[in-house]
XYZ file of C-alpha atoms in Angstrom:
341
model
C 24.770 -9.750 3.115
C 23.250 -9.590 6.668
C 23.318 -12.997 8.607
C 19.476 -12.994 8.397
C 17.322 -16.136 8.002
C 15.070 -14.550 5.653
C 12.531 -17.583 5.600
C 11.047 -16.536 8.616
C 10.928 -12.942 7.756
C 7.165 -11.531 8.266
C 5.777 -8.345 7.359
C 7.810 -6.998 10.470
C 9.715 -4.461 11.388
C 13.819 -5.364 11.296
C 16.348 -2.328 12.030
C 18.322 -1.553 9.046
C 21.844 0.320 9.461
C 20.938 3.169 8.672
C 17.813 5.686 7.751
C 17.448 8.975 5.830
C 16.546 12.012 6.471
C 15.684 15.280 5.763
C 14.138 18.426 7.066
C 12.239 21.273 5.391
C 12.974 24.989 6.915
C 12.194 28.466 5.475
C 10.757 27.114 2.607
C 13.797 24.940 1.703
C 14.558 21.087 1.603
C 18.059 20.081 3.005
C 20.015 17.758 1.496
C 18.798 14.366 2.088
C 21.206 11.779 4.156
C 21.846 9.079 5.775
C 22.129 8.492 9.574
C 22.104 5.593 12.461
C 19.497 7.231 14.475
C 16.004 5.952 14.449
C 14.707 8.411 17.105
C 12.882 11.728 16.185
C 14.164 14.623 18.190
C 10.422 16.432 18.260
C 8.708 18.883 19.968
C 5.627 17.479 21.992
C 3.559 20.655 20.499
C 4.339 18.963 16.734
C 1.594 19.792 14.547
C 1.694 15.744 13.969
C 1.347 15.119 17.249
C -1.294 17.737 17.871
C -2.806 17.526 14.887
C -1.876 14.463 12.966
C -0.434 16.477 10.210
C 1.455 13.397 8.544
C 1.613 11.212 5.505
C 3.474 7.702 4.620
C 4.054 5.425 2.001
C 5.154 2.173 1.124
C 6.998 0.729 -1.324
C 9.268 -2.240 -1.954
C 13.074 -2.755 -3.873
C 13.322 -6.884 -5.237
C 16.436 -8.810 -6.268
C 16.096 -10.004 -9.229
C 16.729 -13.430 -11.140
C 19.551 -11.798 -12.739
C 20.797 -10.300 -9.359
C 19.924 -6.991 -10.209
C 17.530 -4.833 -7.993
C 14.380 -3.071 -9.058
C 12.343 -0.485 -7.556
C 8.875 -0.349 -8.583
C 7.235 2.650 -9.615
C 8.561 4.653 -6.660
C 7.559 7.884 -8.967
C 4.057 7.115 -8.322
C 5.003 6.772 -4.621
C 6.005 9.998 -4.924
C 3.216 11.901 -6.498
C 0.782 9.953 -4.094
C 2.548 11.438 -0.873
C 2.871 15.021 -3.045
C -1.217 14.696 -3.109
C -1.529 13.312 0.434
C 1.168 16.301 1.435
C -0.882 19.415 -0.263
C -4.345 17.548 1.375
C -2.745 17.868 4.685
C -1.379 21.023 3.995
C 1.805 20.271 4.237
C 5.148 20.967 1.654
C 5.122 18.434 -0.701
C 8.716 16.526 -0.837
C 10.115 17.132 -4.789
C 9.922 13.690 -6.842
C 13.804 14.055 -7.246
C 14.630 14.282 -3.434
C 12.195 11.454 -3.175
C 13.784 9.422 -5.579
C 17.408 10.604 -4.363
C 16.223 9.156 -0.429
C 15.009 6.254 -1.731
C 18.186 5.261 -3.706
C 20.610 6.738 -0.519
C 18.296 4.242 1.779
C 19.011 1.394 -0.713
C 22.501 1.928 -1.013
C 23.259 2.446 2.766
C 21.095 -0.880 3.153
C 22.434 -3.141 0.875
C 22.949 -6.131 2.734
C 19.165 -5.812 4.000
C 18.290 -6.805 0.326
C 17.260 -10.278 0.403
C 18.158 -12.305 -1.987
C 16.070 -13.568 -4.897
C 14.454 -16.947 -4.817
C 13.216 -15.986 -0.914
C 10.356 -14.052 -1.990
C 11.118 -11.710 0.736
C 12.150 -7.971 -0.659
C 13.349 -4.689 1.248
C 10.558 -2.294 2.360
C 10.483 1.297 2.231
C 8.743 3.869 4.625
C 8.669 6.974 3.409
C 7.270 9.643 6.448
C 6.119 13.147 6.169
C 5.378 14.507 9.477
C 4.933 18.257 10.815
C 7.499 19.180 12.859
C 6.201 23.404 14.054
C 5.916 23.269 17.459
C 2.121 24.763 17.787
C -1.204 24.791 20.095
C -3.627 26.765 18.583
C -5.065 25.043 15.386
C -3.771 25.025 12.685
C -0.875 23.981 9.825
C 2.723 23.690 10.186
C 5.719 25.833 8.559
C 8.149 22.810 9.139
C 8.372 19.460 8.336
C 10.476 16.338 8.102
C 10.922 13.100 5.698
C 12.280 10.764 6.009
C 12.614 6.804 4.222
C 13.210 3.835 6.572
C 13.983 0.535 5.325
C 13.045 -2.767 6.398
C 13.530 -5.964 4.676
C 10.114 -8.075 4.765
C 9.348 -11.921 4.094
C 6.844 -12.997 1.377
C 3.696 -12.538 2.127
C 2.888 -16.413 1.560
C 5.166 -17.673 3.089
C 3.954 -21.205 1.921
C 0.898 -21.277 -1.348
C -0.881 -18.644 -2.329
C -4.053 -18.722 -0.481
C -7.036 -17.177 0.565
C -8.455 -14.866 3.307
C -12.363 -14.255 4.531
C -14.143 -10.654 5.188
C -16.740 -9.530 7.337
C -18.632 -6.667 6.673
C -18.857 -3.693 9.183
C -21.477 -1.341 8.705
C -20.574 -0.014 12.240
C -17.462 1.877 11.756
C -16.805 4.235 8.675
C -12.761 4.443 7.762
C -13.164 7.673 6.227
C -15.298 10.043 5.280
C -16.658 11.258 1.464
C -14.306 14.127 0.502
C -12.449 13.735 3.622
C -8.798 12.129 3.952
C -10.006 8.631 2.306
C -7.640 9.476 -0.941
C -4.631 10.581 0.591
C -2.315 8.134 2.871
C -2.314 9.393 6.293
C -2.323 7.404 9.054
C -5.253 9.160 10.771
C -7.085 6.279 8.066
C -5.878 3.610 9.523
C -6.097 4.541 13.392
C -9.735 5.280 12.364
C -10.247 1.507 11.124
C -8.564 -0.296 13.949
C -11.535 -0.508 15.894
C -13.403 -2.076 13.126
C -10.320 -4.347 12.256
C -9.349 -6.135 15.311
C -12.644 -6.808 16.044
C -12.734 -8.742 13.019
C -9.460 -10.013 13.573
C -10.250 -11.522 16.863
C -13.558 -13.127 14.847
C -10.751 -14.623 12.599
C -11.664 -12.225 9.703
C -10.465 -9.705 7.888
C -12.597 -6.544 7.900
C -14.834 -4.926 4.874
C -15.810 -1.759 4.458
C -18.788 -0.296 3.035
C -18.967 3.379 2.190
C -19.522 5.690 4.735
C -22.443 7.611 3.194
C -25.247 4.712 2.332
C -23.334 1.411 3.531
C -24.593 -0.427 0.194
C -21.147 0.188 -1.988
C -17.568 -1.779 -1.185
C -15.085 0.589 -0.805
C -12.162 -0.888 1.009
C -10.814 -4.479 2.049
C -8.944 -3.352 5.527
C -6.551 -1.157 4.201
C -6.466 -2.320 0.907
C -8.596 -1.918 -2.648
C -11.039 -4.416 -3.957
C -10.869 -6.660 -6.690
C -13.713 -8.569 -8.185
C -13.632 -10.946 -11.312
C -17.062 -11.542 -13.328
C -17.717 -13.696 -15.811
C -18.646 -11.712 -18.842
C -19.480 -12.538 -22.359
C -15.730 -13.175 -24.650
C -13.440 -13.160 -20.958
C -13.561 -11.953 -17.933
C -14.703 -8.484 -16.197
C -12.153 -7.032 -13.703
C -14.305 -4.732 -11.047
C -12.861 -2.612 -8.467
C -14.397 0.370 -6.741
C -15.017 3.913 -7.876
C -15.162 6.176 -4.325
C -14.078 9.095 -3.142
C -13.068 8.156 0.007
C -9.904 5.225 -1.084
C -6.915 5.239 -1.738
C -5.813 5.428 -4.950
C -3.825 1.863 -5.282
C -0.495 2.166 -7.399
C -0.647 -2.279 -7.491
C -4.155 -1.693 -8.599
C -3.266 0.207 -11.056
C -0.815 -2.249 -12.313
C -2.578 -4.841 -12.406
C -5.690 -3.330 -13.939
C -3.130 -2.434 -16.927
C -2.331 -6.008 -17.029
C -5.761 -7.375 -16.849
C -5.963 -4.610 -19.942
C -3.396 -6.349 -22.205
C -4.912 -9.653 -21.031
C -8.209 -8.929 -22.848
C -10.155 -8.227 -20.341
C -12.958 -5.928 -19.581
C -11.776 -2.977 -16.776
C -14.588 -1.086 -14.964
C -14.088 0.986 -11.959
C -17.326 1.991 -10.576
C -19.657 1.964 -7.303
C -20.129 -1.830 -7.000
C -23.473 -3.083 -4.222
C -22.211 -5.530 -2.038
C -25.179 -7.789 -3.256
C -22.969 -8.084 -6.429
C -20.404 -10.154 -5.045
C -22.769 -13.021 -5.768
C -22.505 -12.606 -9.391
C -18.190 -12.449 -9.339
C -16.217 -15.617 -9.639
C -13.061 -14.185 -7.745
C -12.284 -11.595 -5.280
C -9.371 -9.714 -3.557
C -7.828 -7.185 -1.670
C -4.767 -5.920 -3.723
C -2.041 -3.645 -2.004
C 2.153 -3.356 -1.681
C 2.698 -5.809 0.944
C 0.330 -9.070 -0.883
C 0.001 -7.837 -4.404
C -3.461 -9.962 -4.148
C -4.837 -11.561 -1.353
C -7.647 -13.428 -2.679
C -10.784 -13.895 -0.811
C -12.468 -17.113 -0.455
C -15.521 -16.085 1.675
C -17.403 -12.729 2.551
C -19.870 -12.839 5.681
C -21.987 -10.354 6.117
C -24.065 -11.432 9.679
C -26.338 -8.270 9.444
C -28.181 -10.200 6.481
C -27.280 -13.278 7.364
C -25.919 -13.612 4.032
C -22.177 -15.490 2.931
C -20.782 -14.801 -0.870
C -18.322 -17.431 -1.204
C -15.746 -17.674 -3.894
C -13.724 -21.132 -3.443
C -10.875 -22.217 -1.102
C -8.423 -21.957 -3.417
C -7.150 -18.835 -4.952
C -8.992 -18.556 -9.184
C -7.120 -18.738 -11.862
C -7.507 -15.152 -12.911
C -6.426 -13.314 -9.816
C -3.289 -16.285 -9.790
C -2.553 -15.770 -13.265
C -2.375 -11.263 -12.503
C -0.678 -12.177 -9.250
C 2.126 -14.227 -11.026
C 2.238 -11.832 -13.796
C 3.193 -8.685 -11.902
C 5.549 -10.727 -9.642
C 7.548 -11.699 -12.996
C 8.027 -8.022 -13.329
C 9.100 -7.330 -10.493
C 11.811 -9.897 -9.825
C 13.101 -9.338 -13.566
C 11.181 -12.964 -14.938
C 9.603 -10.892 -17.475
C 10.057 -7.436 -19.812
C 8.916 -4.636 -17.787
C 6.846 -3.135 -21.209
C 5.989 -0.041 -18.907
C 9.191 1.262 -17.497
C 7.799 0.493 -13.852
C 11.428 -0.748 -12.384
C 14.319 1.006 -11.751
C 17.317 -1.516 -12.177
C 19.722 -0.853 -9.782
C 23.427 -2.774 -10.237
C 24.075 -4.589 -7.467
């Protein structure tokens, strides 16, 4: 194992040994594989550079109480950049070269794994870029993927705790029916502006939808969680949009808010609603949930708080995925691939 003080690992970039790599010509995928070179040898008439034809994802591998390592639901990684690929209009990398990258990253990266009881896990990257050298506009014919890995610290590093949002009704991060649903980074150059100027407010930036500004659609770069009070439990709320991403932790953990016995309901939610929910979050790879103890929204002069401390709900869905995915509990849904160490 790398000589790595893992306790002061952020979400940060550290240089593996080695990437992987692999390049689509004539129709064809090569053979995926494993190199020390981190630079791209591209033309500066790329169709990503030109015309940001390029997708990404991000998942995570954990070491597990028993020592083992899981990957979670990378297959859904996969189908996600497949649907980002064809929006783009690019070739769409096969789920079993995906998968085969992935596993060739982990194995070539072992000792980047941290080890359990850190709470820091290795990150992957996939990347999709265009690589036809072109001017007019236009697709590419050529493209390249490849997976780099990154081991990452927990992202409490101390307690779970809360963030605040401010809503922007300023900027729009994508449009309806535009590139919203698929994960290019075109989405999240388009928020920065919106972003850092919340940042440097000491907030975290939300995001109404781009048509009315009256609906939540996205927390940063991350979905929306809201927990009402309902009659028998709880309600779990997140957003029904067209112009999100389509969150594989969401997912999760709306199928274990399911088996918990509570009520799921995506739909359009008003921002005046936050006043009835007890909790709220942004959910996403890198937190899981990052509850929210405040919203501010200085246009009405209006704050929805929610408590300093993280609720009990959102702590007890945050705890219960984590379980999974460092092998504390049975993974019912066959979301983990256990990997021997």
């Amino acid at each position: 194992m790398k000589e790595i003080d893992w306790s002061t690992l952020g979400f940060h970039y550290t240089e593996p040994d080695y990437i992987v790599r692999s390049a689509y010509h004539n129709g064809v995928w090569e053979e995926p594989y494993a190199t020390k070179d981190k630079y791209l040898h591209l033309h500066v008439s790329a169709t990503c550079l030109q015309y940001g034809q390029e997708a990404f994802e991000g998942l995570k591998a954990f070491r597990g109480v028993d020592g083992k390592i899981r990957i979670f639901r990378w297959r859904e990684n996969a189908k996600r950049m497949a649907r980002s690929a064809e929006g783009l209009y690019m070739a769409p990398v096969p789920e079993q070269l995906f998968g085969k990258a992935i596993r060739l990253a982990l194995e070539k990266n072992m000792d980047f794994v941290p080890p359990y009881g850190t709470g820091a896990t290795l990150y992957f990257r996939p990347l999709l870029i265009g690589t036809t050298p072109r001017l007019g506009v236009g697709p590419g014919r050529d493209f390249e993927f490849i997976v780099i890995p990154s081991p990452i610290g927990p992202y409490y590093p101390g307690k779970f705790h809360c963030t605040s949002f401010i809503v922007n009704r300023h900027v729009d991060r994508a449009a309806p029916y535009g590139t919203g649903t698929f994960k290019v980074g075109g989405n999240y150059a388009s928020s920065f502006r919106a972003t850092e100027a919340a940042h440097a407010q000491g907030y975290d930036c939300l995001f109404l939808d781009s048509k009315y500004h009256r609906y939540i659609d996205e927390c940063s770069a991350a979905n929306f969680i809201g927990i009402r009070r309902v009659a028998g439990g709880y309600e779990y709320l997140t957003p029904r949009s067209s112009a999100i991403l389509p969150s594989i932790t969401n997912d999760s953990l709306m199928t274990l808010a399911r088996e918990k016995g509570m009520k799921v309901t995506r739909r359009h939610i008003r921002l005046e609603e936050l006043a009835q929910m007890s909790e709220a979050a942004a959910c996403g790879t890198a937190c899981v949930i990052s509850p929210i103890d405040q919203v501010l929204d200085p246009e009405r002069n209006k704050v929805y708080r929610f408590g300093a401390e993280p609720g009990p709900v959102l702590t007890d869905l945050y705890h219960a995925l984590r379980d999974i995915q460092f092998g504390r509990a049975e993974d019912k849904h066959g979301w983990t691939e256990v990997i021997e160490s």
